[in-house]
């Protein structure tokens, strides 16, 4: 493992995410704390070790030619899509609850 600037930034951001999750666990929902911890841990593992190479090689993202970073970006995009769907569902739920409150106040 080399200490490239990208890996160092990944390690620092992963540690920051973990510290934010621990520091704000009382103000955040449990799901948000778990997501922050998992994201921070995943970022630390991917940045600090070569553990992701096994999974990436299963999907034909071999070492060299920036293929590893492309594979990680593909998985990150899939993860971001899942988080977007989660946020859209939460927004729809909040919209319905707000509509019920407004209708209740109007009645």
PDB file of C-alpha atoms in Angstrom:
ATOM      1  CA  UNK A   1       0.000   0.000   0.000  1.00  0.00           C
ATOM      2  CA  UNK A   2       1.336   3.390  -0.941  1.00  0.00           C
ATOM      3  CA  UNK A   3       0.556   6.562   0.929  1.00  0.00           C
ATOM      4  CA  UNK A   4      -0.939   8.351  -2.044  1.00  0.00           C
ATOM      5  CA  UNK A   5      -2.779  11.605  -1.355  1.00  0.00           C
ATOM      6  CA  UNK A   6      -6.084  10.043  -2.437  1.00  0.00           C
ATOM      7  CA  UNK A   7      -5.722   7.233   0.107  1.00  0.00           C
ATOM      8  CA  UNK A   8      -4.746   9.670   2.852  1.00  0.00           C
ATOM      9  CA  UNK A   9      -7.789  11.852   2.113  1.00  0.00           C
ATOM     10  CA  UNK A  10      -9.985   8.733   2.165  1.00  0.00           C
ATOM     11  CA  UNK A  11      -8.604   7.677   5.545  1.00  0.00           C
ATOM     12  CA  UNK A  12      -9.127  11.153   6.998  1.00  0.00           C
ATOM     13  CA  UNK A  13     -12.694  11.432   5.635  1.00  0.00           C
ATOM     14  CA  UNK A  14     -13.540   7.955   6.904  1.00  0.00           C
ATOM     15  CA  UNK A  15     -12.245   8.839  10.369  1.00  0.00           C
ATOM     16  CA  UNK A  16     -14.212  12.108  10.310  1.00  0.00           C
ATOM     17  CA  UNK A  17     -17.423  10.268   9.390  1.00  0.00           C
ATOM     18  CA  UNK A  18     -16.917   7.833  12.250  1.00  0.00           C
ATOM     19  CA  UNK A  19     -16.205  10.651  14.705  1.00  0.00           C
ATOM     20  CA  UNK A  20     -19.286  12.597  13.549  1.00  0.00           C
ATOM     21  CA  UNK A  21     -21.458   9.502  14.010  1.00  0.00           C
ATOM     22  CA  UNK A  22     -20.111   8.941  17.508  1.00  0.00           C
ATOM     23  CA  UNK A  23     -20.226  12.616  18.486  1.00  0.00           C
ATOM     24  CA  UNK A  24     -23.770  13.229  17.286  1.00  0.00           C
ATOM     25  CA  UNK A  25     -25.364   9.871  18.060  1.00  0.00           C
ATOM     26  CA  UNK A  26     -27.845  11.434  20.477  1.00  0.00           C
ATOM     27  CA  UNK A  27     -29.096  13.978  17.919  1.00  0.00           C
ATOM     28  CA  UNK A  28     -29.251  11.620  14.948  1.00  0.00           C
ATOM     29  CA  UNK A  29     -31.633   8.762  14.312  1.00  0.00           C
ATOM     30  CA  UNK A  30     -30.236   5.264  14.801  1.00  0.00           C
ATOM     31  CA  UNK A  31     -30.405   4.558  11.065  1.00  0.00           C
ATOM     32  CA  UNK A  32     -28.375   7.683  10.309  1.00  0.00           C
ATOM     33  CA  UNK A  33     -25.737   6.765  12.888  1.00  0.00           C
ATOM     34  CA  UNK A  34     -25.457   3.260  11.448  1.00  0.00           C
ATOM     35  CA  UNK A  35     -25.173   4.630   7.890  1.00  0.00           C
ATOM     36  CA  UNK A  36     -22.449   7.086   8.935  1.00  0.00           C
ATOM     37  CA  UNK A  37     -20.522   4.391  10.780  1.00  0.00           C
ATOM     38  CA  UNK A  38     -20.768   1.975   7.855  1.00  0.00           C
ATOM     39  CA  UNK A  39     -19.741   4.645   5.341  1.00  0.00           C
ATOM     40  CA  UNK A  40     -16.793   5.706   7.480  1.00  0.00           C
ATOM     41  CA  UNK A  41     -15.667   2.132   8.078  1.00  0.00           C
ATOM     42  CA  UNK A  42     -16.000   1.283   4.377  1.00  0.00           C
ATOM     43  CA  UNK A  43     -14.000   4.356   3.421  1.00  0.00           C
ATOM     44  CA  UNK A  44     -11.258   3.489   5.901  1.00  0.00           C
ATOM     45  CA  UNK A  45     -11.110  -0.122   4.682  1.00  0.00           C
ATOM     46  CA  UNK A  46     -11.060   0.831   1.004  1.00  0.00           C
ATOM     47  CA  UNK A  47      -8.501   3.607   1.524  1.00  0.00           C
ATOM     48  CA  UNK A  48      -6.269   1.914   4.054  1.00  0.00           C
ATOM     49  CA  UNK A  49      -6.130  -1.679   2.834  1.00  0.00           C
ATOM     50  CA  UNK A  50      -6.318  -3.754  -0.304  1.00  0.00           C
ATOM     51  CA  UNK A  51      -9.356  -5.653   1.000  1.00  0.00           C
ATOM     52  CA  UNK A  52     -11.586  -4.298  -1.766  1.00  0.00           C
ATOM     53  CA  UNK A  53      -9.422  -5.920  -4.463  1.00  0.00           C
ATOM     54  CA  UNK A  54     -11.061  -9.313  -3.980  1.00  0.00           C
ATOM     55  CA  UNK A  55     -14.557  -7.973  -4.522  1.00  0.00           C
ATOM     56  CA  UNK A  56     -13.462  -5.732  -7.381  1.00  0.00           C
ATOM     57  CA  UNK A  57     -11.707  -8.587  -9.172  1.00  0.00           C
ATOM     58  CA  UNK A  58     -14.966 -10.580  -9.079  1.00  0.00           C
ATOM     59  CA  UNK A  59     -16.485  -7.848 -11.236  1.00  0.00           C
ATOM     60  CA  UNK A  60     -13.444  -7.712 -13.581  1.00  0.00           C
ATOM     61  CA  UNK A  61     -11.994  -4.512 -12.108  1.00  0.00           C
ATOM     62  CA  UNK A  62      -8.366  -5.683 -12.094  1.00  0.00           C
ATOM     63  CA  UNK A  63      -5.432  -3.711 -10.681  1.00  0.00           C
ATOM     64  CA  UNK A  64      -3.754  -1.137 -12.875  1.00  0.00           C
ATOM     65  CA  UNK A  65      -4.922   1.456 -15.337  1.00  0.00           C
ATOM     66  CA  UNK A  66      -7.121   3.170 -12.741  1.00  0.00           C
ATOM     67  CA  UNK A  67      -9.583   0.266 -12.935  1.00  0.00           C
ATOM     68  CA  UNK A  68      -9.722  -0.077  -9.150  1.00  0.00           C
ATOM     69  CA  UNK A  69     -10.913   3.499  -8.650  1.00  0.00           C
ATOM     70  CA  UNK A  70     -13.447   3.100 -11.465  1.00  0.00           C
ATOM     71  CA  UNK A  71     -14.817  -0.030  -9.775  1.00  0.00           C
ATOM     72  CA  UNK A  72     -15.095   1.757  -6.450  1.00  0.00           C
ATOM     73  CA  UNK A  73     -16.889   4.636  -8.193  1.00  0.00           C
ATOM     74  CA  UNK A  74     -19.369   2.194  -9.744  1.00  0.00           C
ATOM     75  CA  UNK A  75     -20.175   0.721  -6.335  1.00  0.00           C
ATOM     76  CA  UNK A  76     -20.387   4.226  -4.826  1.00  0.00           C
ATOM     77  CA  UNK A  77     -22.913   5.269  -7.485  1.00  0.00           C
ATOM     78  CA  UNK A  78     -25.073   2.229  -6.700  1.00  0.00           C
ATOM     79  CA  UNK A  79     -24.866   3.091  -2.996  1.00  0.00           C
ATOM     80  CA  UNK A  80     -25.763   6.729  -3.678  1.00  0.00           C
ATOM     81  CA  UNK A  81     -28.773   5.629  -5.702  1.00  0.00           C
ATOM     82  CA  UNK A  82     -29.946   3.559  -2.732  1.00  0.00           C
ATOM     83  CA  UNK A  83     -29.508   6.547  -0.421  1.00  0.00           C
ATOM     84  CA  UNK A  84     -31.428   8.731  -2.880  1.00  0.00           C
ATOM     85  CA  UNK A  85     -34.334   6.264  -2.898  1.00  0.00           C
ATOM     86  CA  UNK A  86     -34.281   6.215   0.920  1.00  0.00           C
ATOM     87  CA  UNK A  87     -34.387  10.026   1.020  1.00  0.00           C
ATOM     88  CA  UNK A  88     -37.211  10.133  -1.550  1.00  0.00           C
ATOM     89  CA  UNK A  89     -39.267   7.700   0.534  1.00  0.00           C
ATOM     90  CA  UNK A  90     -38.655   9.762   3.685  1.00  0.00           C
ATOM     91  CA  UNK A  91     -39.648  12.957   1.855  1.00  0.00           C
ATOM     92  CA  UNK A  92     -42.850  11.371   0.581  1.00  0.00           C
ATOM     93  CA  UNK A  93     -43.693  10.154   4.084  1.00  0.00           C
ATOM     94  CA  UNK A  94     -43.082  13.619   5.554  1.00  0.00           C
ATOM     95  CA  UNK A  95     -45.187  15.201   2.787  1.00  0.00           C
ATOM     96  CA  UNK A  96     -48.099  12.899   3.589  1.00  0.00           C
ATOM     97  CA  UNK A  97     -47.848  13.650   7.296  1.00  0.00           C
ATOM     98  CA  UNK A  98     -47.725  17.391   6.647  1.00  0.00           C
ATOM     99  CA  UNK A  99     -50.752  17.153   4.352  1.00  0.00           C
ATOM    100  CA  UNK A 100     -52.686  15.345   7.088  1.00  0.00           C
ATOM    101  CA  UNK A 101     -51.770  18.039   9.609  1.00  0.00           C
ATOM    102  CA  UNK A 102     -52.848  20.847   7.280  1.00  0.00           C
ATOM    103  CA  UNK A 103     -56.108  19.076   6.435  1.00  0.00           C
ATOM    104  CA  UNK A 104     -56.723  18.502  10.139  1.00  0.00           C
ATOM    105  CA  UNK A 105     -56.174  22.183  10.893  1.00  0.00           C
ATOM    106  CA  UNK A 106     -58.495  23.220   8.050  1.00  0.00           C
ATOM    107  CA  UNK A 107     -61.333  20.991   9.228  1.00  0.00           C
TER     108      UNK A 107
END
